[in-house]
Short mmCIF file of C-alpha atoms and ligand atoms in Angstrom, two decimals:
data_model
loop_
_atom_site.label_atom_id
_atom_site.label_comp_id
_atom_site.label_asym_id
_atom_site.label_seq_id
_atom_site.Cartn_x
_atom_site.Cartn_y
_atom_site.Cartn_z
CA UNK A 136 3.29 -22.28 -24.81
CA UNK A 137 6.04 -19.32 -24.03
CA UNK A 138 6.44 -19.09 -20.04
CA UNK A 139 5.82 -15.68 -18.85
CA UNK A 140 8.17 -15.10 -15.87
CA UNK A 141 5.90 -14.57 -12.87
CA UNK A 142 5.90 -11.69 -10.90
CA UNK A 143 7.73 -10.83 -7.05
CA UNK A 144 7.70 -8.00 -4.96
CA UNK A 145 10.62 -5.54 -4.27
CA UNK A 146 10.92 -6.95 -1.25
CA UNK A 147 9.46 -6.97 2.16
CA UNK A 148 8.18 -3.34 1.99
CA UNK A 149 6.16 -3.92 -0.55
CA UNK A 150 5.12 -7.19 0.16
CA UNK A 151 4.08 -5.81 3.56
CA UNK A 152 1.99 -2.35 2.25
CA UNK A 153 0.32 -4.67 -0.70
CA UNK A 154 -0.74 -7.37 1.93
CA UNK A 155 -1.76 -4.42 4.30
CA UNK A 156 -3.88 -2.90 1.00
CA UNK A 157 -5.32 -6.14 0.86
CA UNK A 158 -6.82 -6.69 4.73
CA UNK A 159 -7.60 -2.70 5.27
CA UNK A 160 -10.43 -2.19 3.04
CA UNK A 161 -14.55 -1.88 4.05
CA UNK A 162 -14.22 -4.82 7.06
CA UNK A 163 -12.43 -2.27 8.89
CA UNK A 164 -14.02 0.82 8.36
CA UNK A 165 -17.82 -0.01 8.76
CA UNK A 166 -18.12 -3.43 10.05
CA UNK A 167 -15.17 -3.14 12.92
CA UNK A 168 -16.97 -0.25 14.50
CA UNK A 169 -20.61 -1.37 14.33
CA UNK A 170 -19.18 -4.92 15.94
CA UNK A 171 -17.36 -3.58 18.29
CA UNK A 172 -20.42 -0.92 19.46
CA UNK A 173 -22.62 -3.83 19.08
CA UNK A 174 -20.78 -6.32 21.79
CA UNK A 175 -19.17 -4.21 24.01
CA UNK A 176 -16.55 -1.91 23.00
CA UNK A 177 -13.32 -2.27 24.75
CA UNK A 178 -13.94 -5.85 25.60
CA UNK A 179 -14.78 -6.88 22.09
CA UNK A 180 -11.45 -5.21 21.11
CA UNK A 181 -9.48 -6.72 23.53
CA UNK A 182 -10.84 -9.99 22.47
CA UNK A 183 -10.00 -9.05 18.61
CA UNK A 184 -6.97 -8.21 19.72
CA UNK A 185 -5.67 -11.30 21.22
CA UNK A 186 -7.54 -13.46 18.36
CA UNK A 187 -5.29 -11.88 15.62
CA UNK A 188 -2.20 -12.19 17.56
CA UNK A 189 -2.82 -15.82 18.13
CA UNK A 190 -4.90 -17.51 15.85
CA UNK A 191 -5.32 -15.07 12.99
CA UNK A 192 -1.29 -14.71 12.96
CA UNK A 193 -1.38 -18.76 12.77
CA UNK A 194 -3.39 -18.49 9.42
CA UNK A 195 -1.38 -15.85 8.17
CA UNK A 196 1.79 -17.60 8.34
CA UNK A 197 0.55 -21.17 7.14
CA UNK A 198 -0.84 -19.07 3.67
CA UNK A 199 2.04 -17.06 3.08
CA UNK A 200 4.66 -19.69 3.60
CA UNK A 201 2.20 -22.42 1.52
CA UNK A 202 2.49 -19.92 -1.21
CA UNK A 203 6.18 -19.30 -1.02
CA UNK A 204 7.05 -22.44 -0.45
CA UNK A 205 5.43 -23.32 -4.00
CA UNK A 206 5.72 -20.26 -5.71
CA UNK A 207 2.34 -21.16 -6.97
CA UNK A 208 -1.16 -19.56 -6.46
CA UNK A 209 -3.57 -21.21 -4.15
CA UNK A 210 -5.38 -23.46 -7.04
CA UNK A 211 -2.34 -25.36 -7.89
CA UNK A 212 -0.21 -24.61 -4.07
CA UNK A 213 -2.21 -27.07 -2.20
CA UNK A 214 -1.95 -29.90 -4.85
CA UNK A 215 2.05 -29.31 -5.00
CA UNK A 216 2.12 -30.40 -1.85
CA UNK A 217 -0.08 -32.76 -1.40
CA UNK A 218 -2.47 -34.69 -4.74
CA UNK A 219 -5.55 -35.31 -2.86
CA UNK A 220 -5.67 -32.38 -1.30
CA UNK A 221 -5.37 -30.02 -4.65
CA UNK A 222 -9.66 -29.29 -3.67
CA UNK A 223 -8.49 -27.06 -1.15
CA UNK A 224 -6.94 -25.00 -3.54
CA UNK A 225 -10.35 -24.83 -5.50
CA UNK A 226 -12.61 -23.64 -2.48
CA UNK A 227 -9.68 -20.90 -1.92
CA UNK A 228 -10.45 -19.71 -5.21
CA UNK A 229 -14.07 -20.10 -5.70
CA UNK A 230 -14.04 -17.66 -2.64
CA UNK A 231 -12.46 -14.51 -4.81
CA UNK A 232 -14.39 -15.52 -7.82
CA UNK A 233 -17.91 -15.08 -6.03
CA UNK A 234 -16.44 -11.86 -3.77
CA UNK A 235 -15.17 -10.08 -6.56
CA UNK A 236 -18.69 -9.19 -8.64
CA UNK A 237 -20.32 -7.56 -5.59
CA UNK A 238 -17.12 -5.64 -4.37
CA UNK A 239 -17.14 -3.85 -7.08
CA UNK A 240 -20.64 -3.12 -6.62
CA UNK A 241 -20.04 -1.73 -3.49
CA UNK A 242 -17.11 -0.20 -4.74
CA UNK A 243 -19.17 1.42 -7.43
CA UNK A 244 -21.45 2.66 -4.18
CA UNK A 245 -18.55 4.11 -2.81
CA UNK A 246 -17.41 5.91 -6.17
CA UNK A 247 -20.68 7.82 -6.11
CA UNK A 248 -20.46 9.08 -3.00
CA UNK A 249 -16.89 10.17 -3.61
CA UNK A 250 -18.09 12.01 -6.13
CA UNK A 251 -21.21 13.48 -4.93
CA UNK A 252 -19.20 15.18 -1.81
CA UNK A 253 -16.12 16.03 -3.64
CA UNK A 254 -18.48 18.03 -5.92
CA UNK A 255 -20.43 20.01 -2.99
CA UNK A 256 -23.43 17.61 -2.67
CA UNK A 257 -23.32 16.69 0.95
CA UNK A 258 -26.75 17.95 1.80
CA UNK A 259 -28.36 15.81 -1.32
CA UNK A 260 -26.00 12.56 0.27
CA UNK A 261 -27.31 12.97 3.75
CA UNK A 262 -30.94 12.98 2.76
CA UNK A 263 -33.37 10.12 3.49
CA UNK A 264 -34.02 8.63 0.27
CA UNK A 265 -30.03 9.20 -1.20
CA UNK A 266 -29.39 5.39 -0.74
CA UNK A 267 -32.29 3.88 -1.45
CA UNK A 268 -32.73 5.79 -4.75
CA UNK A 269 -29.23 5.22 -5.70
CA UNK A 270 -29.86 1.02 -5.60
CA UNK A 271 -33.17 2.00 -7.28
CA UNK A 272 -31.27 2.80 -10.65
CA UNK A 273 -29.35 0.28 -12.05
CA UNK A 274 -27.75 2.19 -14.79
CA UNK A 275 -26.09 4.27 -12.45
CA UNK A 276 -24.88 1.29 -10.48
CA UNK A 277 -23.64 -0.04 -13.75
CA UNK A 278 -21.66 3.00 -15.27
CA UNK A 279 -19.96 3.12 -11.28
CA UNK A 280 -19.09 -0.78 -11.12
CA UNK A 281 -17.95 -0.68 -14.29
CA UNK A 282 -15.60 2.10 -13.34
CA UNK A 283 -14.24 0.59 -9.93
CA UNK A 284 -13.77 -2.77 -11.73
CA UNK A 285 -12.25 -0.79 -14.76
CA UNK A 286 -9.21 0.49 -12.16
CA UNK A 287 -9.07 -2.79 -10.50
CA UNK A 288 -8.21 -4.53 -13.95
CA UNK A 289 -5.89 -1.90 -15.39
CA UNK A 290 -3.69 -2.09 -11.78
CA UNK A 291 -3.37 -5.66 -12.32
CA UNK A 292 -2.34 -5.37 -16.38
CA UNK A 293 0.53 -3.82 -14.83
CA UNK A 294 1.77 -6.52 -13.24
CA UNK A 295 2.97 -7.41 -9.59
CA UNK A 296 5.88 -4.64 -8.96
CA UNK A 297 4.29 -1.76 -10.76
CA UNK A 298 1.11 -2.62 -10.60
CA UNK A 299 0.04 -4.23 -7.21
CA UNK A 300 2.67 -2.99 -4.91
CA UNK A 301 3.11 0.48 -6.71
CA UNK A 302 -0.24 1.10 -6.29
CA UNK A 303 -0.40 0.22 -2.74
CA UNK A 304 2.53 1.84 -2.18
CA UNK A 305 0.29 5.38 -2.71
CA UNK A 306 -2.23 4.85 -1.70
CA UNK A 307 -1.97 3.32 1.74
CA UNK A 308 0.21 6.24 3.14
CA UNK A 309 -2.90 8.76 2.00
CA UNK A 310 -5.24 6.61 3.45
CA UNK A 311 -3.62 6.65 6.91
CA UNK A 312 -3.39 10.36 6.70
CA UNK A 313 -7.13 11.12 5.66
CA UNK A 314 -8.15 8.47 8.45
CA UNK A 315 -6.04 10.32 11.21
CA UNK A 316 -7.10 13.96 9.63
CA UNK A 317 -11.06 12.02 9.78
CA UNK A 318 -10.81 10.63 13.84
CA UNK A 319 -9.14 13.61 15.14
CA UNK A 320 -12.38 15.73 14.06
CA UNK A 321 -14.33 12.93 15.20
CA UNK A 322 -12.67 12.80 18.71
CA UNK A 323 -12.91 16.74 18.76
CA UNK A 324 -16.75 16.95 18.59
CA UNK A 325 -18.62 18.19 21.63
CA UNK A 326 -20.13 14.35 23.25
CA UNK A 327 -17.16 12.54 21.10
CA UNK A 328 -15.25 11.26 24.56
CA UNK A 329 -17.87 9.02 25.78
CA UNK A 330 -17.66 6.95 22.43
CA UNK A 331 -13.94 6.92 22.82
CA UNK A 332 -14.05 5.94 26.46
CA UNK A 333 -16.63 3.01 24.93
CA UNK A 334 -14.45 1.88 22.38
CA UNK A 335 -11.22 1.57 24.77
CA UNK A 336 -12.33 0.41 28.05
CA UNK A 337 -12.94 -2.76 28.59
CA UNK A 338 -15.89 -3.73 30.65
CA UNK A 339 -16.04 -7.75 31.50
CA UNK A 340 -19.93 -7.82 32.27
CA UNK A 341 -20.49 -6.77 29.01
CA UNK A 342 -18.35 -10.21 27.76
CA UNK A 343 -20.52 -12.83 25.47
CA UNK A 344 -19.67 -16.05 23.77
CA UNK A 345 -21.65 -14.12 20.82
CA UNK A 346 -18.62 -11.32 20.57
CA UNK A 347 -15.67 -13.79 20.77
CA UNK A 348 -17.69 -15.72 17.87
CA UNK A 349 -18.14 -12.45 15.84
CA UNK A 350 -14.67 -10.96 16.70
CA UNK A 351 -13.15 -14.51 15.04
CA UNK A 352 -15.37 -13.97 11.92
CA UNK A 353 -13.76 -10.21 11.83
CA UNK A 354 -10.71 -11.18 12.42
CA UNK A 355 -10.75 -13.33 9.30
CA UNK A 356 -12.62 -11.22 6.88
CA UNK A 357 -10.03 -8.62 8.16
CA UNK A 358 -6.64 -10.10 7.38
CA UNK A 359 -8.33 -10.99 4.18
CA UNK A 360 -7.63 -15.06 5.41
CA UNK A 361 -8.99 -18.36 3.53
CA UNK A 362 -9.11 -16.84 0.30
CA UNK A 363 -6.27 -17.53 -2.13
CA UNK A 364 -4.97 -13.99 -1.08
CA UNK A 365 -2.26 -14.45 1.14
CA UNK A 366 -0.96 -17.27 -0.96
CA UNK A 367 -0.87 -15.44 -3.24
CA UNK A 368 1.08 -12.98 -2.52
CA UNK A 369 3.23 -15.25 -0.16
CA UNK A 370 4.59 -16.53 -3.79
CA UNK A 371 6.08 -13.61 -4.53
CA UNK A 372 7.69 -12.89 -1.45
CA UNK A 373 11.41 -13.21 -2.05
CA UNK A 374 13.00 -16.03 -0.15
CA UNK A 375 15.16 -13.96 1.77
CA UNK A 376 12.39 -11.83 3.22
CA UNK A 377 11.70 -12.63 7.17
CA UNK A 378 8.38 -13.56 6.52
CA UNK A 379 7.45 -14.11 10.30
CA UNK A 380 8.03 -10.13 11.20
CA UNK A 381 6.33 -9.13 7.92
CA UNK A 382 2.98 -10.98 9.23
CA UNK A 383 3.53 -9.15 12.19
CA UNK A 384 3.77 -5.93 10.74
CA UNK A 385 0.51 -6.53 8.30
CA UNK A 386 -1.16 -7.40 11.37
CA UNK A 387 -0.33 -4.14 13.53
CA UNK A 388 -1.41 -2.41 10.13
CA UNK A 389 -4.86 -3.74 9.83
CA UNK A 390 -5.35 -3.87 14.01
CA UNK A 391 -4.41 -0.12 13.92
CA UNK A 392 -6.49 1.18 11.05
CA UNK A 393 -9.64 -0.69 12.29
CA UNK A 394 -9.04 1.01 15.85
CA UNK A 395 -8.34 4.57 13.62
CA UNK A 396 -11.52 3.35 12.11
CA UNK A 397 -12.94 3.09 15.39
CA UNK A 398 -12.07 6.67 16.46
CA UNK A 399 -13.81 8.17 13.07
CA UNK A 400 -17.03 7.00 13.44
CA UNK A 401 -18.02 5.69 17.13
CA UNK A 402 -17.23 9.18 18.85
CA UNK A 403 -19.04 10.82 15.91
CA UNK A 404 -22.05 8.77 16.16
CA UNK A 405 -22.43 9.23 19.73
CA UNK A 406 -22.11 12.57 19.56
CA UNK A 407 -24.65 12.59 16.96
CA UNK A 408 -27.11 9.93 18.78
CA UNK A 409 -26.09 11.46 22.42
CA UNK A 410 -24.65 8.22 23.26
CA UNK A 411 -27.29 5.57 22.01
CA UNK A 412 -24.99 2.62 20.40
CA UNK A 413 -27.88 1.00 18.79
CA UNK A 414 -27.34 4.28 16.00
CA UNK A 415 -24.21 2.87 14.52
CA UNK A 416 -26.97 0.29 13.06
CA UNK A 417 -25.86 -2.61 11.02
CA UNK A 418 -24.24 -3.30 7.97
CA UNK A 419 -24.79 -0.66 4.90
CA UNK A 420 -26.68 1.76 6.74
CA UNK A 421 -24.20 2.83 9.06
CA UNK A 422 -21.36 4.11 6.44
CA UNK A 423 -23.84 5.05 3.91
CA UNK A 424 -26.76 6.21 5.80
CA UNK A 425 -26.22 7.38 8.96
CA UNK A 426 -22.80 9.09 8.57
CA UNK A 427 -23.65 11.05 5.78
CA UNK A 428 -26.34 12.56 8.46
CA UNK A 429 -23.77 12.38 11.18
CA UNK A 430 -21.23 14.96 8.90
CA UNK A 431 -24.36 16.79 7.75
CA UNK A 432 -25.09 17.84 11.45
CA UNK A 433 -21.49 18.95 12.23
CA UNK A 434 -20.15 21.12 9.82
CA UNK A 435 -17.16 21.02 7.65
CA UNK A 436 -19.21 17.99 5.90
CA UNK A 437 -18.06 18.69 1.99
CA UNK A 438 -14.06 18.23 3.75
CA UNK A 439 -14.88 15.80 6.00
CA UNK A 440 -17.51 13.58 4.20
CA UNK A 441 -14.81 13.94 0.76
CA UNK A 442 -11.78 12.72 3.11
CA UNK A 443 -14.01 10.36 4.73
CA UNK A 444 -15.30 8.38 1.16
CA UNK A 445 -11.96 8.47 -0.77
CA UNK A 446 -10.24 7.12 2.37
CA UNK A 447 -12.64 4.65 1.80
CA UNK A 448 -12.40 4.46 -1.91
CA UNK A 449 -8.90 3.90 -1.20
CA UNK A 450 -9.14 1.25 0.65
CA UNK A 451 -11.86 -0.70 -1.09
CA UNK A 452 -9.57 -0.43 -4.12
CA UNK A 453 -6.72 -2.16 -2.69
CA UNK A 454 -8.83 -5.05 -1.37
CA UNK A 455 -10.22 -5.70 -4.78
CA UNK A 456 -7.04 -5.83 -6.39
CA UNK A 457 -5.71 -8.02 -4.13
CA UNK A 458 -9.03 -10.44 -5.18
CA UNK A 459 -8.21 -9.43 -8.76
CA UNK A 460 -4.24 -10.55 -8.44
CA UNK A 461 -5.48 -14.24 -6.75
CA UNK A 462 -7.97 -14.72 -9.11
CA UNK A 463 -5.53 -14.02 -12.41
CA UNK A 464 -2.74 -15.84 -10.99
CA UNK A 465 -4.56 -18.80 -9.82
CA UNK A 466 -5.58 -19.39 -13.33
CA UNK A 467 -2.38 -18.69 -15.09
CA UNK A 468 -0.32 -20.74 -12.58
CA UNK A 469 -2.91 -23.50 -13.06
CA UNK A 470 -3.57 -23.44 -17.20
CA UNK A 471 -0.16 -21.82 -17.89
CA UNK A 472 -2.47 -18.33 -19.33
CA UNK A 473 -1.04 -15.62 -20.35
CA UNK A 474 -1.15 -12.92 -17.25
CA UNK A 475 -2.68 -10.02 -19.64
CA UNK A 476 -5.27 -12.09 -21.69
CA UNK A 477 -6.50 -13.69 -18.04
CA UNK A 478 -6.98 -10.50 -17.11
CA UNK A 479 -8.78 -8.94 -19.42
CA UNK A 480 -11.57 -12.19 -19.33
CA UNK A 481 -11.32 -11.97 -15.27
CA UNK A 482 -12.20 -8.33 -15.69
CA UNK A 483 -15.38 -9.28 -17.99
CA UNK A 484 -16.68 -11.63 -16.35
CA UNK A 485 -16.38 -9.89 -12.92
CA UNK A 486 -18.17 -7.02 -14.29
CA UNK A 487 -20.53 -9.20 -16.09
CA UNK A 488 -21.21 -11.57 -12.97
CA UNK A 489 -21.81 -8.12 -11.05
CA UNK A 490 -25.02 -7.38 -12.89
CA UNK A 491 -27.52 -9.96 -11.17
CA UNK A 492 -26.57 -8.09 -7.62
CA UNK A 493 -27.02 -4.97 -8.98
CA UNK A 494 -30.31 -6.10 -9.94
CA UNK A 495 -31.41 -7.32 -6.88
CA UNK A 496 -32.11 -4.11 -5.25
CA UNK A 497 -34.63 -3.03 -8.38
CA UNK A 498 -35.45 -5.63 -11.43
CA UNK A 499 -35.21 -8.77 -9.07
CA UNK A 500 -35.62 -7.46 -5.72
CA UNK A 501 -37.83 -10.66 -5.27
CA UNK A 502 -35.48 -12.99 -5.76
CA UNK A 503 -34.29 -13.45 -2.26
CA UNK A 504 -33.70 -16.51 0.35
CA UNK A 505 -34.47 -15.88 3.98
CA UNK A 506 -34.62 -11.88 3.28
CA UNK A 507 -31.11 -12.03 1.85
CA UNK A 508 -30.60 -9.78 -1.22
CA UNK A 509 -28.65 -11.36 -4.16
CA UNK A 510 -25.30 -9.69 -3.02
CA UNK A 511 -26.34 -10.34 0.81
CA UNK A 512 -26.56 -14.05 -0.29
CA UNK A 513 -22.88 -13.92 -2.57
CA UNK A 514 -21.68 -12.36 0.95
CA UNK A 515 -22.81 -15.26 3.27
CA UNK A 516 -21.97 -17.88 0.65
CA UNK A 517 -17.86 -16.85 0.56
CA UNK A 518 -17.60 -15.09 4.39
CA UNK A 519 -20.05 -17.98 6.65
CA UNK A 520 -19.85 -21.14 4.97
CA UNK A 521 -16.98 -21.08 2.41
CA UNK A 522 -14.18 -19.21 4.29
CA UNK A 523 -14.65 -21.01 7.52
CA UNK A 524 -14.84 -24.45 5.52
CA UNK A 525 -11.28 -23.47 3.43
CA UNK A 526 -9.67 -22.58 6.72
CA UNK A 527 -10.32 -25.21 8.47
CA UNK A 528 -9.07 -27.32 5.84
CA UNK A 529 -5.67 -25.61 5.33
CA UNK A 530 -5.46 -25.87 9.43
CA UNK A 531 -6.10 -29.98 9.20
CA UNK A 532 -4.18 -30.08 6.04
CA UNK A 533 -1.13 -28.13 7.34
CA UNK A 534 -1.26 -30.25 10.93
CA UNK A 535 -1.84 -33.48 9.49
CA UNK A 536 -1.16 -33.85 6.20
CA UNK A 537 1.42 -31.76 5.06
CA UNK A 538 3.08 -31.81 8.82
CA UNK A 539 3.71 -28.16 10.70
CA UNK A 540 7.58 -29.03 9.80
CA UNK A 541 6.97 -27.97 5.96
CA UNK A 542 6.07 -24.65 7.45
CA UNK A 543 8.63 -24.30 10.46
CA UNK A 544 11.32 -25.05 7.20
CA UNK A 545 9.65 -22.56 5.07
CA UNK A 546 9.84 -19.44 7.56
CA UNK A 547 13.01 -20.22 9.06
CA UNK A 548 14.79 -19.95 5.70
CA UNK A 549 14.57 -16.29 6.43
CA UNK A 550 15.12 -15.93 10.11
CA UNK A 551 14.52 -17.73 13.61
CA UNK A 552 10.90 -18.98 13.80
CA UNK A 553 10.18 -17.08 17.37
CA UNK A 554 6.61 -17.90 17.93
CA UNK A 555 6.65 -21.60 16.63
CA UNK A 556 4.90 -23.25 19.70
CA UNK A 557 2.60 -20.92 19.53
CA UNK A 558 1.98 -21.44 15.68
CA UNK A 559 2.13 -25.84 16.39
CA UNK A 560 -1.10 -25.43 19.01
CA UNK A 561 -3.18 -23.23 17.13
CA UNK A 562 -3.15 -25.18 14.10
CA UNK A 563 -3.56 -28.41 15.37
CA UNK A 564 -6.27 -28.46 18.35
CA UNK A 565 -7.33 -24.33 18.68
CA UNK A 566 -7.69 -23.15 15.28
CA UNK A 567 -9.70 -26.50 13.65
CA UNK A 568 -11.99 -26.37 16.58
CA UNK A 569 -12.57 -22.93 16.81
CA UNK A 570 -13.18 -22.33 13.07
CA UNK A 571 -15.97 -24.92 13.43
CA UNK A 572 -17.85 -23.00 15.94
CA UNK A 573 -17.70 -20.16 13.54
CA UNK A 574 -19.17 -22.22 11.05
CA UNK A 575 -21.76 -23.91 12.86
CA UNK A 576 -22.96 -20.56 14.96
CA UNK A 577 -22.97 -18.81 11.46
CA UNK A 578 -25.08 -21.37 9.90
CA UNK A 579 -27.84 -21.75 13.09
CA UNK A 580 -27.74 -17.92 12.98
CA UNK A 581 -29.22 -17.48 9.14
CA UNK A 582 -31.33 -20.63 9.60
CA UNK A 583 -33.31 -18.79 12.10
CA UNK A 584 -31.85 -21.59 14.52
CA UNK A 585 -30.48 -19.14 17.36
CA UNK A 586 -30.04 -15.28 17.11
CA UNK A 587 -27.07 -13.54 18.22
N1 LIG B 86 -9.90 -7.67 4.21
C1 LIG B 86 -10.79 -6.77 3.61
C2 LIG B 86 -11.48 -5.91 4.64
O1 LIG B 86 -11.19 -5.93 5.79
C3 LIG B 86 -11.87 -7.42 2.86
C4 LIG B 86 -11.55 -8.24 1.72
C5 LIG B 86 -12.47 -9.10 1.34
C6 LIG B 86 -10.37 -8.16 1.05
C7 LIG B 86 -12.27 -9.89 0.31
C8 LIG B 86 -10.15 -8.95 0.02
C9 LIG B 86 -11.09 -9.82 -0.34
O2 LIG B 86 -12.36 -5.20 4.30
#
């Protein structure tokens, strides 16, 4: 079979804005803010904060150098490096393959909002039944995934370079300026400054064992970690790209939107609930139910609510190309596929493999397990039991299989590896043990076991 040459990035730039499309996308714009109302404001951030510098940065630069090191996708990475341990590789892909069909169900949730505000229907999206009704009709839900995985699949026919990092390349830069144009408003509504003052200042009575637990399970869904993604795209980082400041920078990038994030909808929603943090809810509700109502209430809402869901459009796009990309080259590194053909059958069966959630909320809204919906259960699958369990294993497989040197070579072919102590401790003793507790809370928590 002909080998197709396989793909890079421009350089670090691009590596760094395609990386950044890949963590900034619905974990920071609706589940940041409702965590961090939920335990605490400023403490939980401060928490987050020092997680991603420390342990999520640890992650980060054990994927991307595994994957550049290689220049192979995560299904075939791990087993380059070590036989036995080539399974790792298939729980870091199973991850995208079972996240994929339900993004771009959301992602078709998201498209018909866009739509309904850019064309003047705000009052019909803030009203009661708006959500509900829209999962009641599965057609709809159909046409919309089938668009948002349609855009998904044509970005990644185009390749790496003018596909993946052009793409990001656009869109991130409008995203940051609709989410600044979207908090400032936010921050300017009468009530707004108590939400802000929330969000920033730390208070240490309101610390639990519960937030640090829930800020580590952010942290990873956020940098878009134990999924294939960042090893990925760590093969096509050029060799000569300091890969140690470009982690840094994808981190400040993802930190900084989810605070932006932050500043768009806790100030609103106080304003709007006169300072009750129980309104931002959980989950769904919050960006699809209660904002709508929130922008209803203070004017401006066809500008605001439009900026508001193509920001988020935006954002959801880039993460699901960046599933896309690890999916497709996982399975052309591994069976030697050609890149366009993969596609195309990735694309099918992504859209195809969406229909059962999309069912769930009318046709088989009685198949569920513990109350969980068929994409609730997809979502706790990948994010509770099979993230935590592929991170751990690259952690004990880096340490003490591989050997931290592998990785110390790796990064310092590009520059000085400044943070290396810190990088040795996490992955050896803190990251192992703390990704268990993750696991283990996660699990007690949907058993019924304890209840955070
Ligand atoms: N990191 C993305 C976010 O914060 C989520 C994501 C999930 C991205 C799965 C890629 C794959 O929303």
């Amino acid at each position: 079979m002909k080998k197709e040459k396989r793909g890079t990035f421009s350089g670090g730039f691009g590596f760094v804005l395609a990386a950044a499309g890949s963590a900034v996308g619905l974990g920071n714009i609706w589940r940041f803010p409702y965590l961090a109302a939920k335990y605490g404001g400023g403490i939980f951030l401060l928490f987050y904060i020092l997680l991603v510098v420390t342990f999520g940065f640890t992650l980060m630069v054990a994927e991307n150098a595994i994957g550049r090191k290689t220049g192979k996708s995560a299904l075939s990475a791990f087993g380059e490096l070590s036989k036995k341990w080539g399974f790792i590789g298939i729980i870091a892909t199973l991850v995208p393959m079972i996240i994929q069909p339900y993004y771009n169900v959301i992602g078709g949730w998201v498209i018909e909002y866009t739509m309904t505000y850019l064309t003047g229907g705000h009052t019909a999206a803030a009203g009661d039944n708006f959500f509900t009704d829209m999962l009641a009709s599965p057609l709809r839900l159909l046409v919309f995934q089938f668009l948002f995985s349609g855009i998904t699949t044509f970005v990644i026919l185009r390749g790496v370079q003018k596909g993946v990092e052009k793409f990001s390349t656009i869109l991130m830069p409008v995203l940051i300026v609709l989410a600044i144009f979207v908090s400032v408003y936010s921050i300017s509504l009468p009530g707004a400054m108590t939400g802000v003052k929330y969000l920033f200042i730390p208070d240490f009575s309101k610390f639990s064992i519960q937030g640090v637990l829930a800020a580590m399970g952010q942290m990873f869904y956020s940098l878009s970690l134990a999924m294939g993604i960042m090893i990925a795209y760590g093969s096509y980082l050029p060799k000569n790209s300091n890969l140690e400041k470009n982690v840094g920078r994808i981190e400040l990038f993802d930190t900084s939107i989810a605070i932006i994030a932050g500043l768009m909808i806790v100030p609103a929603v106080f304003a709007f609930s006169g300072g009750d943090e129980s309104a931002l809810g959980k989950g769904p509700s919050l960006m699809f139910v209660t904002l709508p109502k929130v922008f209803e209430s203070m004017g401006l809402s066809t500008i605001v609510g439009s900026a508001f869901f193509l920001l988020v459009l935006f954002a959801a796009l880039t993460s699901s190309i960046s599933i896309m990309e690890a999916i497709v080259s996982s399975l052309c590194d591994k069976f030697g596929w050609g890149r366009k053909k993969t596609t195309i059958g990735v694309g099918i069966g992504s859209f195809l493999f969406g229909i059962p959630p999309i069912l769930g909320y009318s046709l088989w809204d009685k198949v569920t397990i513990g109350g969980l919906t068929i994409l609730d259960m997809m979502d706790f699958i990948t994010n509770s039991v099979l993230m935590p369990i592929g991170a751990m294993m690259t952690c004990i497989f880096v340490a003490y299989v591989i050997g931290v040197n592998v990785i110390h070579d790796e990064v310092k072919l590009s520059s000085d590896f400044k943070r290396q102590k810190l990088f040795d401790i996490m992955i050896k003793y803190v990251a192992p043990i703390l990704i268990a507790a993750i696991l283990v809370s996660s699990v007690l928590e949907a058993l019924g076991v304890i209840k955070f």
